[in-house]
Every structure is written in structure tokens, then in C-alpha cells.
Coordinates of C-alpha atoms and ligand atoms in Angstrom, one line a residue:
X1 CA 14.0 13.0 3.8
X2 CA 14.5 9.3 4.0
X3 CA 11.5 7.3 2.9
X4 CA 10.6 3.6 3.0
X5 CA 7.6 1.9 1.6
X6 CA 6.7 -1.4 3.2
X7 CA 4.5 -3.3 0.7
X8 CA 2.5 -6.5 0.5
X9 CA 1.1 -7.5 -2.9
X10 CA 0.4 -11.2 -2.9
X11 CA -2.8 -11.5 -5.0
X12 CA -1.7 -10.3 -8.5
X13 CA 1.2 -7.9 -7.9
X14 CA -1.2 -5.0 -8.4
X15 CA 0.1 -2.9 -5.6
X16 CA 3.7 -3.7 -6.4
X17 CA 3.1 -2.1 -9.8
X18 CA 2.4 1.2 -8.0
X19 CA 5.3 1.1 -5.6
X20 CA 7.8 -0.1 -8.3
X21 CA 7.0 2.9 -10.4
X22 CA 7.4 5.2 -7.5
X23 CA 10.8 3.7 -6.6
X24 CA 11.9 3.9 -10.3
X25 CA 11.3 7.6 -10.3
X26 CA 12.2 8.5 -6.7
X27 CA 14.8 7.8 -4.0
X28 CA 12.8 5.4 -1.8
X29 CA 13.6 2.1 -0.2
X30 CA 11.1 -0.7 -0.7
X31 CA 10.6 -3.5 1.8
X32 CA 8.5 -6.6 0.8
X33 CA 6.5 -7.4 4.0
X34 CA 6.4 -11.1 3.1
X35 CA 10.2 -11.3 3.3
X36 CA 10.9 -9.7 6.7
X37 CA 9.9 -10.0 10.3
X38 CA 10.7 -6.5 11.3
X39 CA 11.6 -3.1 9.8
X40 CA 14.2 -0.6 11.1
X41 CA 11.8 2.4 11.1
X42 CA 14.1 4.6 13.1
X43 CA 16.3 5.4 10.2
X44 CA 13.4 6.8 8.1
X45 CA 11.6 10.2 8.2
X46 CA 8.5 9.0 6.3
X47 CA 7.1 5.5 6.2
X48 CA 4.6 4.3 3.6
X49 CA 2.4 1.2 3.8
X50 CA 1.2 -0.3 0.5
X51 CA -1.1 -3.3 0.3
X52 CA -3.9 -5.0 -1.5
X53 CA -7.2 -5.1 0.3
X54 CA -8.7 -8.2 1.9
X55 CA -12.0 -8.2 3.6
X56 CA -12.0 -4.4 3.8
X57 CA -8.6 -4.0 5.3
X58 CA -4.8 -3.9 4.5
X59 CA -3.3 -7.4 4.5
X60 CA -2.4 -9.0 7.8
X61 CA 1.4 -9.0 7.6
X62 CA 1.6 -5.3 6.8
X63 CA -0.9 -4.5 9.6
X64 CA 1.3 -6.5 11.9
X65 CA 4.5 -4.8 10.8
X66 CA 2.9 -1.4 11.2
X67 CA 2.4 -2.0 14.9
X68 CA 6.0 -1.3 15.7
X69 CA 6.3 2.2 14.0
X70 CA 7.7 4.6 16.6
X71 CA 5.4 7.4 17.8
X72 CA 5.7 10.7 15.9
X73 CA 6.7 9.3 12.5
X74 CA 5.0 10.5 9.4
X75 CA 3.1 7.8 7.5
X76 CA 1.2 7.4 4.3
X77 CA -0.9 4.7 2.6
X78 CA -1.3 3.2 -0.9
X79 CA -3.6 0.4 -1.9
X80 CA -5.3 -1.4 -4.7
X81 CA -8.6 -3.1 -4.4
X82 CA -11.5 -4.8 -6.2
X83 CA -14.1 -2.2 -5.5
X84 CA -12.6 1.2 -5.0
X85 CA -15.6 2.8 -3.2
X86 CA -14.1 3.9 0.2
X87 CA -10.8 4.6 1.9
X88 CA -9.5 1.2 2.8
X89 CA -6.6 2.6 4.7
X90 CA -8.8 3.9 7.5
X91 CA -8.2 1.0 9.9
X92 CA -4.5 1.0 9.7
X93 CA -4.4 4.8 9.7
X94 CA -6.5 5.0 12.8
X95 CA -4.3 2.5 14.6
X96 CA -1.1 4.4 13.7
X97 CA -2.6 7.8 14.6
X98 CA -3.7 6.3 17.9
X99 CA 0.0 5.6 18.6
X100 CA 1.1 9.2 17.8
X101 CA 1.9 8.9 14.1
X102 CA 1.0 11.6 11.7
X103 CA -0.9 10.6 8.5
X104 CA 0.1 12.4 5.3
X105 CA -2.7 10.8 3.3
X106 CA -3.7 7.9 1.2
X107 CA -4.0 6.8 -2.4
X108 CA -6.2 4.0 -3.7
X109 CA -7.1 2.6 -7.1
X110 CA -8.6 -0.5 -8.6
X111 CA -6.7 -3.8 -9.1
X112 CA -7.3 -7.0 -11.0
X113 CA -9.3 -9.2 -8.7
X114 CA -10.0 -12.9 -9.1
X115 CA -10.9 -13.7 -5.5
X116 CA -13.5 -16.5 -5.0
X117 CA -16.4 -16.6 -7.5
X118 CA -14.8 -13.7 -9.5
X119 CA -12.4 -16.3 -10.8
X120 CA -15.2 -18.1 -12.7
X121 CA -15.9 -15.0 -14.7
X122 CA -12.3 -14.2 -15.4
X123 CA -12.0 -11.6 -12.6
X124 CA -12.8 -7.9 -12.5
X125 CA -10.6 -4.9 -13.3
X126 CA -8.4 -6.7 -15.8
X127 CA -5.5 -4.5 -16.8
X128 CA -5.7 -2.4 -13.5
X129 CA -3.9 -0.6 -12.1
X130 CA -3.6 1.0 -15.6
X131 CA -1.1 3.6 -16.7
X132 CA -3.1 6.5 -15.4
X133 CA -3.6 4.8 -12.0
X134 CA 0.1 4.2 -11.7
X135 CA 0.8 7.8 -12.6
X136 CA -1.7 8.8 -10.0
X137 CA 0.3 6.9 -7.3
X138 CA 3.5 8.6 -8.4
X139 CA 1.9 12.0 -8.3
X140 CA 0.4 11.3 -4.9
X141 CA 3.9 10.3 -3.7
X142 CA 5.5 13.4 -5.1
X143 CA 2.8 15.6 -3.5
X144 CA 3.8 14.3 0.0
X145 CA 7.4 15.4 -0.2
Ligands
FMN201 C1 -8.7 -12.9 0.0 C2 -9.1 -11.6 -0.8 C3 -10.0 -10.7 -0.2 C4 -10.3 -9.5 -0.9 N1 -11.2 -8.7 -0.3 C5 -11.4 -7.5 -0.9 C6 -12.3 -6.5 -0.3 O1 -12.8 -6.7 0.8 N2 -12.5 -5.3 -0.9 C7 -12.0 -5.1 -2.2 O2 -12.2 -4.0 -2.7 N3 -11.1 -5.9 -2.8 C8 -10.8 -7.1 -2.2 N4 -10.0 -8.0 -2.8 C9 -9.3 -7.7 -4.1 C10 -7.9 -7.2 -3.9 O3 -7.8 -6.2 -2.9 C11 -7.4 -6.6 -5.2 O4 -7.4 -7.6 -6.2 C12 -6.0 -6.0 -5.1 O5 -5.7 -5.2 -6.2 C13 -4.9 -7.1 -4.9 O6 -3.7 -6.4 -4.7 P1 -2.3 -7.2 -4.8 O7 -2.3 -7.8 -6.2 O8 -1.3 -6.1 -4.7 O9 -2.2 -8.2 -3.7 C14 -9.7 -9.2 -2.1 C15 -8.8 -10.2 -2.7 C16 -8.5 -11.3 -2.0 C17 -7.5 -12.3 -2.6

């Protein structure tokens, strides 16, 4: 099974913490969405998308790169967010399923957030993702294989 995770982690590197640990412990290719204009999805059996959340959705570049995943591919989602109270992968997941992809599931956790006025109070979720949240992402990944 060849796996790639395309990630975008521009706010504080929170989501990158999750995918870096997955990649340290597993054979998986990582692609930084901010450094590419396309991904050769054909050569992978499973494709993961990992992102911070902005305005309730995965970041724009990752959403745009996800638009060219071929039909029939297995996909999964990982995210970190300021307020972990819903599944923020729903939008991107619905779009991919609409094009014939099969979702294996999603993992989300909290991430350090200093957006807007939160900056004035030093941000929220300092220290997150923490060790157990990172372990949770690795366990989620292993459960997919
Ligand atoms: C412009 C912007 C908008 C955000 N919007 C949301 C949001 O709608 N919901 C939420 O839970 N977190 C939101 N956040 C917080 C980030 O999702 C959170 O800090 C995340 O862990 C950042 O991940 P990253 O460091 O991998 O980019 C927002 C952050 C930024 C910078």
C-alpha cells in the first residue's frame, strides 16, 4: 500500500506535528501543499489530506489540490483546529466522495491558535497538539492500514 499525505500547516505548524510523527513511524510520503502545484496521485493507493482549519474548512490550497484526486481512490483526513467541536473534514470529504473517492475516516484535535483577537490574550490551546493528541493521530493512521 503506497500512501501519501498532502498537508498544509501554515498557522503554527500544529498539523505538521501530527503528520511528521506519522511519517517518522510509518512508510508514507509527505507533500507540503504550499510547495507544489499538483500531486501525482496515480502512484498512490491511499491519499491523506492534513490541514489546519480556517473559517470552518480545510485550508484553500489543500482543498484545491484535492480537486484532482482520481475517482475510486481511498482518502482520509487529519486536522488541527482552535475549537474541536465538530468534524471539520466534512466539506472536503463530501466533495471527494461526490467524485467517487472512498473515505476511510478522519482524525481531528486541538491546535495552538492565535488568530485575530486571540493573539491579544496569548492564544488558546497552547502546547497543542500535545503528546497524546500526536499519538492519537499515529494510532488513527495505523488503524487505516
Ligand atoms: C485565518 C484563521 C482562521 C481560523 N478559523 C478557525 C475556525 O473556523 N475554526 C477553528 O476551530 N479554528 C480556526 N483557526 C485555528 C486553526 O485551525 C488552528 O490554530 C490550527 O491548529 C492551525 O493549524 P496549523 O498550525 O497546522 O496551520 C483559524 C486560524 C486562522 C489563522
